[in-house]
Coordinates of C-alpha atoms and ligand atoms in Angstrom, one line a residue:
M1 CA 0.5 -0.1 0.2
E2 CA 3.0 2.6 0.6
E3 CA 4.8 2.0 -1.5
Q4 CA 1.0 2.5 -4.2
T5 CA 0.7 5.5 -2.5
L6 CA 3.9 7.2 -3.7
K7 CA 4.0 5.6 -7.1
H8 CA 1.3 7.9 -7.9
L9 CA 1.8 10.7 -5.6
E10 CA 4.8 12.2 -7.4
P11 CA 3.6 12.4 -10.6
F12 CA 0.5 13.1 -9.5
L13 CA 2.2 16.4 -7.8
N14 CA 4.8 16.8 -10.7
L15 CA 1.0 17.2 -12.8
A16 CA -0.5 19.5 -10.6
S17 CA 2.4 21.6 -10.8
K18 CA 2.9 21.9 -14.1
I19 CA -0.7 23.0 -14.2
K20 CA 0.3 25.6 -11.6
S21 CA 3.3 27.0 -13.9
Y22 CA 0.4 27.8 -16.8
H23 CA -1.8 29.6 -14.3
E24 CA 1.0 31.8 -13.8
A25 CA 1.9 32.2 -17.4
I26 CA -1.1 33.1 -18.3
G27 CA -2.1 35.6 -15.1
L28 CA 1.4 37.3 -15.8
L29 CA 0.0 37.5 -19.7
H30 CA -3.5 39.4 -18.4
W31 CA -1.3 41.6 -16.1
D32 CA 0.3 43.0 -18.6
L33 CA -2.5 43.2 -21.0
R34 CA -4.0 45.3 -18.1
T35 CA -1.3 47.2 -17.2
G36 CA -0.3 48.9 -20.6
A37 CA 1.1 46.1 -23.5
P38 CA 0.7 48.0 -26.6
K39 CA -2.5 48.1 -28.3
K40 CA -1.4 46.2 -32.1
G41 CA -0.3 43.1 -29.4
V42 CA -3.5 42.8 -28.3
P43 CA -5.3 40.5 -30.7
T44 CA -2.3 38.0 -30.7
R45 CA -1.8 38.0 -27.2
S46 CA -5.0 37.1 -26.3
E47 CA -5.0 34.4 -29.0
T48 CA -1.8 33.2 -27.2
I49 CA -3.9 33.3 -23.7
G50 CA -6.2 31.2 -25.3
M51 CA -4.2 28.4 -26.9
L52 CA -2.3 28.3 -23.2
S53 CA -5.7 28.2 -21.2
T54 CA -6.8 25.3 -23.4
E55 CA -3.7 23.8 -22.8
A56 CA -4.2 24.1 -18.8
F57 CA -7.2 23.1 -19.5
K58 CA -6.4 19.4 -21.3
L59 CA -3.6 18.7 -18.8
Q60 CA -6.4 19.0 -15.9
T61 CA -8.6 16.8 -17.5
S62 CA -6.2 14.3 -19.2
A63 CA -6.2 10.9 -19.0
E64 CA -3.3 10.7 -17.4
M65 CA -5.1 13.0 -14.3
K66 CA -8.0 10.6 -14.1
T67 CA -5.6 7.7 -13.3
Y68 CA -4.1 9.2 -10.4
L69 CA -7.7 11.1 -9.5
D70 CA -8.6 7.1 -8.9
M71 CA -5.6 5.8 -7.5
L72 CA -5.5 8.6 -4.8
T73 CA -8.8 9.3 -3.9
K74 CA -9.5 5.1 -2.4
P75 CA -9.9 6.1 0.8
E76 CA -7.4 3.7 2.3
V77 CA -4.8 5.6 0.0
L78 CA -6.6 9.2 1.1
N79 CA -6.2 8.4 4.8
Q80 CA -2.4 8.1 4.1
L81 CA -1.6 11.4 2.4
D82 CA -1.0 14.4 4.8
D83 CA -3.3 17.7 5.3
I84 CA -1.5 19.3 2.1
N85 CA -1.8 16.8 -0.3
R86 CA -5.3 15.1 0.6
R87 CA -6.1 18.8 0.6
L88 CA -4.6 19.1 -3.6
V89 CA -5.9 15.7 -4.4
L90 CA -9.3 16.5 -3.6
E91 CA -9.1 20.0 -5.1
C92 CA -7.8 18.7 -8.3
K93 CA -10.7 15.8 -8.1
K94 CA -13.3 18.5 -7.7
E95 CA -12.0 19.8 -11.0
Y96 CA -11.7 17.5 -12.9
D97 CA -15.4 16.0 -11.8
R98 CA -16.4 19.8 -12.6
S99 CA -14.9 19.9 -16.2
Q100 CA -15.3 16.5 -16.7
S101 CA -19.3 16.9 -16.9
V102 CA -20.1 18.7 -19.3
P103 CA -20.0 18.2 -22.8
P104 CA -17.3 20.4 -25.3
E105 CA -19.8 21.6 -27.5
K106 CA -21.2 23.2 -24.8
V107 CA -18.6 24.6 -23.6
Q108 CA -17.3 26.0 -26.8
A109 CA -21.0 27.5 -27.2
Y110 CA -20.3 29.0 -23.8
T111 CA -17.9 30.9 -24.4
V112 CA -18.5 32.1 -27.9
L113 CA -22.0 33.9 -26.3
T114 CA -20.1 35.2 -23.3
A115 CA -17.5 36.8 -25.5
K116 CA -20.4 38.2 -27.4
S117 CA -22.6 39.1 -25.0
E118 CA -19.7 41.3 -23.3
T119 CA -19.8 43.1 -26.0
A120 CA -23.5 43.9 -26.2
W121 CA -23.9 44.5 -22.0
E122 CA -21.3 47.6 -22.9
D123 CA -23.3 48.9 -26.1
A124 CA -26.5 48.1 -24.1
K125 CA -25.5 49.9 -20.7
H126 CA -24.1 52.6 -22.7
N127 CA -27.5 53.5 -24.3
S128 CA -29.5 52.1 -21.9
D129 CA -30.8 49.2 -23.8
F130 CA -32.0 46.6 -22.2
E131 CA -33.9 45.1 -24.7
G132 CA -30.8 45.1 -26.5
F133 CA -29.1 43.1 -24.2
S134 CA -31.7 40.4 -23.0
P135 CA -31.6 37.9 -25.8
Y136 CA -28.6 37.3 -24.7
L137 CA -28.4 37.5 -21.2
T138 CA -31.1 34.4 -21.9
E139 CA -29.5 32.6 -23.8
I140 CA -26.8 32.9 -21.1
V141 CA -29.4 32.0 -18.4
K142 CA -30.5 28.9 -20.2
L143 CA -27.4 27.5 -21.1
K144 CA -26.2 28.1 -17.3
Q145 CA -29.4 26.5 -16.2
E146 CA -28.1 23.3 -18.3
F147 CA -24.2 23.6 -17.0
I148 CA -26.1 23.2 -13.4
D149 CA -27.5 19.5 -14.8
Y150 CA -24.6 18.9 -16.0
W151 CA -22.9 20.0 -12.6
G152 CA -25.8 18.7 -10.4
V153 CA -28.0 20.0 -8.9
K154 CA -26.7 21.1 -5.1
D155 CA -29.6 21.8 -2.6
T156 CA -31.1 24.2 -4.9
R157 CA -30.4 24.9 -8.9
Y158 CA -28.5 28.7 -7.3
D159 CA -26.4 26.1 -4.5
T160 CA -24.2 24.9 -7.7
L161 CA -23.3 28.2 -8.9
L162 CA -22.8 29.6 -5.3
D163 CA -20.9 26.5 -4.2
M164 CA -18.0 27.7 -7.1
Y165 CA -17.4 30.6 -5.4
E166 CA -17.7 30.0 -1.6
P167 CA -17.6 26.5 -1.4
D168 CA -19.6 25.0 1.7
L169 CA -21.9 28.2 2.0
T170 CA -25.2 27.4 0.6
V171 CA -28.8 29.2 -0.1
E172 CA -30.1 28.0 3.7
K173 CA -26.7 29.4 4.9
V174 CA -26.8 32.6 3.1
D175 CA -30.6 33.6 2.9
A176 CA -29.9 33.0 7.0
V177 CA -27.3 35.5 6.9
F178 CA -28.7 38.0 4.5
A179 CA -32.1 38.1 6.1
R180 CA -30.5 38.8 9.8
L181 CA -28.2 42.0 8.0
K182 CA -30.9 43.2 6.1
A183 CA -33.1 43.5 9.5
R184 CA -30.4 45.3 10.7
L185 CA -29.0 47.6 8.4
V186 CA -32.2 49.1 6.6
P187 CA -33.2 50.8 9.2
L188 CA -29.9 51.7 10.3
Q189 CA -29.4 53.0 7.3
E190 CA -33.1 54.9 7.3
R191 CA -32.2 56.6 10.6
I192 CA -29.0 57.7 8.8
N193 CA -30.7 59.0 6.0
A194 CA -33.1 61.3 8.5
S195 CA -29.6 62.7 10.8
E196 CA -29.0 66.5 10.6
N197 CA -25.6 65.8 11.3
K198 CA -24.4 64.9 7.4
P199 CA -20.6 65.1 7.0
N200 CA -19.2 67.7 5.0
T201 CA -17.8 66.6 1.9
E202 CA -16.5 69.9 -0.1
F203 CA -13.2 69.7 0.5
L204 CA -12.9 66.4 -1.6
N205 CA -14.3 68.1 -4.8
Q206 CA -10.6 70.0 -5.7
L207 CA -7.6 68.6 -7.7
F208 CA -5.1 66.3 -6.3
D209 CA -1.6 65.8 -7.6
T210 CA -1.6 62.4 -9.0
D211 CA 2.5 61.8 -8.5
Q212 CA 1.8 63.0 -5.0
Q213 CA -1.0 60.0 -5.1
E214 CA 1.2 57.9 -6.2
K215 CA 3.8 58.5 -3.5
F216 CA 1.4 58.6 -0.8
S217 CA -0.5 55.6 -2.0
L218 CA 3.4 53.6 -1.6
F219 CA 3.8 55.3 1.7
I220 CA 1.2 53.4 3.1
L221 CA 1.7 50.0 1.1
G222 CA 4.9 50.2 2.8
Q223 CA 3.4 50.6 6.3
M224 CA 0.8 48.1 5.6
G225 CA 4.4 45.4 5.2
Y226 CA 3.3 45.1 1.9
D227 CA 6.7 43.6 0.0
F228 CA 7.8 45.6 -2.3
D229 CA 10.8 42.8 -2.9
A230 CA 7.6 40.8 -3.8
G231 CA 5.4 42.9 -5.6
R232 CA 5.0 46.3 -7.6
L233 CA 2.7 48.8 -8.3
D234 CA 1.1 50.0 -11.4
E235 CA -1.8 51.7 -13.1
S236 CA -4.6 50.2 -14.4
V237 CA -8.4 51.5 -14.9
H238 CA -9.6 49.1 -12.7
P239 CA -7.6 48.5 -9.9
F240 CA -6.8 44.8 -9.1
A241 CA -4.5 42.6 -7.3
T242 CA -2.7 39.3 -9.1
G243 CA -1.2 36.9 -7.4
L244 CA 1.4 35.0 -10.0
N245 CA 3.2 33.7 -6.7
P246 CA 3.9 34.3 -3.3
G247 CA 7.0 35.9 -4.2
D248 CA 5.5 38.2 -7.1
V249 CA 2.2 39.5 -6.4
R250 CA 1.2 42.6 -8.3
I251 CA -1.4 45.2 -7.8
T252 CA -2.8 48.0 -9.1
T253 CA -4.5 51.4 -8.4
N254 CA -6.0 54.2 -10.5
Y255 CA -5.4 57.6 -9.4
L256 CA -8.1 60.4 -10.0
Q257 CA -7.2 64.0 -10.0
D258 CA -10.2 65.0 -8.8
D259 CA -10.4 62.3 -6.0
V260 CA -7.7 61.9 -3.9
T261 CA -9.7 59.5 -1.7
S262 CA -10.1 56.6 -4.7
A263 CA -6.4 55.9 -4.7
V264 CA -6.0 56.0 -1.2
F265 CA -8.8 53.2 -0.5
S266 CA -8.1 51.4 -3.7
S267 CA -4.3 51.0 -2.7
L268 CA -5.1 49.4 1.0
H269 CA -8.2 47.4 -0.4
E270 CA -5.7 45.7 -2.9
G271 CA -2.9 46.1 -0.6
G272 CA -4.7 43.8 1.3
H273 CA -5.7 41.7 -1.2
A274 CA -2.0 41.1 -2.1
L275 CA -0.8 41.3 1.9
Y276 CA -2.8 37.1 1.5
E277 CA -1.1 35.9 -1.3
Q278 CA 2.6 37.8 0.0
N279 CA 2.0 35.3 3.4
I280 CA 1.3 32.3 2.1
D281 CA 3.1 29.3 3.0
E282 CA 6.5 28.7 1.4
S283 CA 5.4 25.1 1.5
L284 CA 2.6 25.7 -0.6
A285 CA 4.6 27.7 -2.9
G286 CA 4.2 26.2 -6.1
T287 CA 0.8 23.9 -5.7
L288 CA -2.6 24.9 -6.3
L289 CA -2.6 25.5 -3.0
A290 CA -0.4 28.8 -2.9
E291 CA -3.8 30.7 -3.6
G292 CA -6.7 32.4 -1.1
T293 CA -9.5 30.0 -0.3
S294 CA -12.4 31.6 -1.7
M295 CA -13.4 34.8 -3.0
G296 CA -14.7 35.9 0.2
I297 CA -12.3 35.2 2.2
H298 CA -10.0 37.2 -0.1
E299 CA -12.3 39.9 -0.1
S300 CA -12.2 39.9 3.9
Q301 CA -8.8 40.8 4.0
S302 CA -8.9 43.7 1.5
R303 CA -11.6 45.5 3.4
L304 CA -10.6 44.5 6.6
W305 CA -7.4 46.7 5.4
E306 CA -9.9 49.3 3.4
N307 CA -12.3 49.6 5.4
M308 CA -11.8 48.4 9.4
I309 CA -8.5 50.0 8.9
G310 CA -8.3 52.2 7.1
R311 CA -11.5 54.1 7.5
S312 CA -11.2 53.9 11.4
R313 CA -9.9 57.1 13.3
P314 CA -7.0 55.6 14.8
F315 CA -6.0 55.5 10.8
W316 CA -5.7 58.8 10.3
T317 CA -4.7 60.1 13.7
R318 CA -1.9 59.0 12.5
Y319 CA -1.5 59.5 9.0
Y320 CA -3.7 62.3 8.9
Q321 CA -0.4 64.7 8.7
D322 CA 1.2 63.1 6.0
L323 CA -1.8 63.1 3.8
Q324 CA -1.3 67.1 4.3
Q325 CA 1.5 67.2 4.1
H326 CA 1.6 65.6 0.3
F327 CA -1.6 67.6 -0.2
P328 CA -1.0 71.2 1.4
Q329 CA -4.8 72.1 -0.4
L330 CA -6.1 69.8 3.4
S331 CA -4.0 71.9 6.0
D332 CA -7.0 74.2 6.7
V333 CA -9.1 70.6 7.0
A334 CA -9.7 69.2 10.5
L335 CA -8.6 65.9 10.9
E336 CA -12.2 65.0 12.5
D337 CA -13.9 66.8 9.4
F338 CA -11.6 64.1 7.3
Y339 CA -12.6 61.5 9.4
R340 CA -16.6 62.3 8.6
A341 CA -16.4 63.1 4.9
I342 CA -14.2 59.6 4.3
N343 CA -17.3 57.8 6.3
R344 CA -20.2 59.4 4.6
V345 CA -22.9 57.1 3.5
E346 CA -25.4 57.9 1.4
S347 CA -28.0 55.9 -0.7
S348 CA -26.7 55.6 -4.3
L349 CA -27.2 53.9 -7.4
I350 CA -23.8 52.8 -8.3
R351 CA -22.7 49.3 -6.0
I352 CA -18.8 50.0 -6.7
E353 CA -19.3 53.8 -5.8
A354 CA -21.1 52.7 -2.8
D355 CA -20.1 53.4 0.8
E356 CA -19.0 50.1 3.5
L357 CA -22.8 50.5 5.0
T358 CA -25.3 50.7 1.7
Y359 CA -23.1 48.7 0.1
N360 CA -23.6 45.1 1.9
L361 CA -27.5 46.2 0.0
H362 CA -26.5 46.6 -3.0
I363 CA -25.6 43.1 -2.6
I364 CA -28.7 41.3 -1.6
I365 CA -30.7 42.3 -3.7
R366 CA -28.4 40.7 -6.6
Y367 CA -28.4 37.8 -4.5
E368 CA -32.2 37.4 -4.2
I369 CA -32.6 38.4 -7.6
E370 CA -30.4 36.1 -9.2
K371 CA -31.8 33.2 -6.8
M372 CA -35.1 34.5 -8.2
L373 CA -33.7 33.3 -11.9
F374 CA -31.8 30.2 -11.3
N375 CA -34.6 28.8 -8.3
E376 CA -37.9 30.8 -9.0
G377 CA -38.4 31.4 -12.3
L378 CA -38.1 34.9 -13.0
E379 CA -38.0 35.6 -16.1
V380 CA -34.8 37.7 -18.0
K381 CA -37.5 40.1 -19.7
D382 CA -38.7 41.2 -16.3
L383 CA -35.3 41.7 -14.4
P384 CA -35.7 45.5 -14.5
E385 CA -38.4 45.9 -13.0
T386 CA -37.7 43.2 -10.1
W387 CA -34.2 45.6 -9.9
N388 CA -35.7 49.1 -9.8
A389 CA -38.2 47.7 -7.3
K390 CA -35.9 46.1 -4.7
Y391 CA -34.3 49.9 -5.3
K392 CA -36.7 51.4 -4.0
E393 CA -37.8 49.1 -0.9
Y394 CA -34.2 49.1 0.2
L395 CA -32.5 51.9 -0.6
G396 CA -35.4 54.2 -1.1
I397 CA -34.7 55.5 -4.4
V398 CA -35.0 54.5 -8.1
P399 CA -32.3 54.5 -11.3
P400 CA -33.9 56.6 -13.9
N401 CA -32.3 54.2 -16.6
D402 CA -31.4 50.7 -16.9
G403 CA -27.3 52.0 -17.7
V404 CA -27.3 52.9 -14.3
G405 CA -29.6 50.0 -12.6
V406 CA -29.6 46.4 -13.4
L407 CA -27.6 46.9 -16.3
Q408 CA -24.2 48.3 -14.3
D409 CA -21.9 45.5 -13.7
V410 CA -20.4 43.4 -15.8
H411 CA -21.1 39.7 -14.3
W412 CA -23.9 38.8 -15.6
S413 CA -22.7 39.4 -19.6
G414 CA -20.0 37.1 -18.6
G415 CA -21.9 34.4 -16.8
D416 CA -20.8 34.9 -13.1
F417 CA -24.0 34.5 -11.4
G418 CA -23.2 33.0 -7.7
Y419 CA -20.2 35.6 -7.6
F420 CA -22.1 39.0 -6.0
A421 CA -22.8 37.2 -2.4
S422 CA -19.0 36.6 -1.9
Y423 CA -18.7 40.7 -1.6
S424 CA -20.9 41.1 1.1
L425 CA -19.4 37.7 2.8
G426 CA -16.3 39.6 2.9
N427 CA -17.4 42.5 4.5
M428 CA -19.6 39.9 7.4
Y429 CA -15.9 37.5 7.8
A430 CA -14.1 40.7 8.1
A431 CA -16.1 42.1 11.1
Q432 CA -16.0 38.8 12.6
I433 CA -12.8 38.8 12.2
L434 CA -11.6 41.7 13.5
H435 CA -13.9 41.1 16.8
T436 CA -11.4 38.3 17.3
L437 CA -8.4 40.3 16.1
R438 CA -9.3 43.0 18.8
Q439 CA -10.1 40.2 22.0
E440 CA -6.5 38.6 20.8
L441 CA -4.3 42.0 20.1
P442 CA -6.3 44.7 22.9
E443 CA -3.6 47.2 21.7
F444 CA -4.9 46.9 18.3
D445 CA -6.3 51.0 18.1
S446 CA -3.4 51.9 19.6
Y447 CA -1.1 50.3 17.4
I448 CA -2.9 51.3 14.4
A449 CA -2.8 55.0 16.2
E450 CA 1.2 55.2 16.8
G451 CA 1.7 53.6 12.8
N452 CA 2.8 50.1 13.7
L453 CA 1.0 48.1 11.2
I454 CA 3.0 45.0 11.4
P455 CA 1.6 43.3 14.5
I456 CA -1.8 42.8 12.8
K457 CA -0.1 42.2 9.7
E458 CA 1.9 39.4 11.5
W459 CA -1.7 38.3 13.5
L460 CA -3.0 38.3 10.3
T461 CA -0.6 35.7 8.5
D462 CA -0.1 33.3 12.0
K463 CA -4.3 32.8 11.1
I464 CA -5.2 33.7 7.9
Y465 CA -2.4 34.6 5.3
R466 CA 0.0 31.1 5.7
Y467 CA -2.8 28.4 5.3
G468 CA -3.6 29.8 1.9
K469 CA -6.3 27.3 0.1
S470 CA -5.3 24.6 2.9
R471 CA -8.2 25.0 4.7
T472 CA -11.7 25.8 3.8
P473 CA -13.4 29.2 4.4
S474 CA -15.6 27.6 6.6
E475 CA -12.5 25.4 8.3
L476 CA -10.7 29.1 8.8
I477 CA -13.6 31.2 9.7
L478 CA -14.2 28.4 12.7
A479 CA -10.6 28.2 14.3
V480 CA -9.7 31.7 13.9
T481 CA -12.9 33.0 15.6
G482 CA -14.3 30.2 17.6
E483 CA -17.8 30.1 15.6
E484 CA -19.0 30.0 12.0
L485 CA -19.9 33.3 9.9
N486 CA -21.8 35.5 11.7
P487 CA -24.1 38.6 10.3
D488 CA -24.3 40.5 13.9
Y489 CA -20.4 41.2 13.7
L490 CA -20.9 43.0 10.9
A491 CA -24.0 45.4 12.2
D492 CA -22.5 45.9 15.0
Y493 CA -19.3 47.4 13.4
L494 CA -21.9 49.4 11.4
E495 CA -24.4 50.5 14.4
A496 CA -21.7 51.9 16.5
K497 CA -19.4 53.5 14.1
Y498 CA -22.5 55.6 12.2
T499 CA -24.4 56.2 15.4
E500 CA -21.4 57.8 16.6
I501 CA -20.3 59.4 13.4
Y502 CA -23.9 60.6 12.6
K503 CA -24.8 61.6 16.4
L504 CA -27.9 58.7 16.1
Ligands
ZN601 ZN1 -10.3 44.2 -6.9
ZN602 ZN1 -11.0 43.1 -3.9

């Protein structure tokens, strides 16, 4: 038995790291495309990416892979593997089963359809023309429903989609946490709307030198413990983080002349994603486990840094003077006024511009609508009406047109259903982790106010970062906080913070 195991483990690990190498190469080509690749090189580059992706997919679904997985997933063999290798085998098995189940011609049809659909969506959004996009979306939903049958229906049809981004979470669980969150956030939002104590944000509407913005972003990233020997900061239209391997985790930001907060907070956000991947344990490097464990946990790390640390009073108590040095036009603005301005809460139409409170309501709306589409027979043609009704109900506003309503996000045009929930799950995980962090590191606030952020990074490395994908999200959150996902931590955090800011 011992020999049998070893015989298949070695070549399996080699094959898995070969796949990982393809992923790294593809990741670097993508990064290059988004950070200033010459325009004329783009068509060929896209083909190269397509070709390499196909090769990686072939390896993942090869007869060779099947042989190894058949052998290694036998219970008596699986039990002999150490934790890391067992996880790796199970991850590959899950990927293998999923990609084997859909006939290649369906995958091909889906790829072609979503490519066309993304272009159609851009036009439709621009012209606020839902009718123009509706036929594509109808086809995508239809194909996705077929895929769900191939993949296998979990508790409900939508569970199958949710599981792709947040393993172990179910519609039943997410329904419960979102219902609880909604019940506490909607009234809070209403009290804020009615408050007389609205922060003044006038002084943010000025021009801010973009070179200074870059300098300040680099400074803050250094303070967080972002390792510039294991990454770099570039510019792109939409900020993102890309982890090639723990020694090369790159981030981008976008410097807007008329909005200094955009680059500051996106640097903190992407920096949070990057700290996670830079600090994955060396033993996982080169394996398929050297990445974040789920979309939701990844997002918890970016939002912990961006909002819970970066929009806190202690943070600006320490760093506001630096910001003022970079931008003298803020020298007359009091710290307290700045703190309140960056924490203004306001019902708005656009998700990506939303504050940390109402953001969750934007997500709950999308989650409920996706669930209606896949589980409850909602038709694509009725999406705008449903969308607008929910915005009215949860945020008290109605989009004047579909371009700033149901058409605003790219996700559905690419077939990414089940993804949105992870953003809000990230906020909930972050607040729950913060609660434990404060208990275990009682000096949390004073560390931040002193500009000593490294102990926080080290705590997160010890509890979360180093494990990469070797623990599932539910194992991780249980191990760190001692309980399952609990939405009350986020509601408590938001109520405390905004009751004070708005003097409710
Ligand atoms: Zn991002
Ligand atoms: Zn993010």
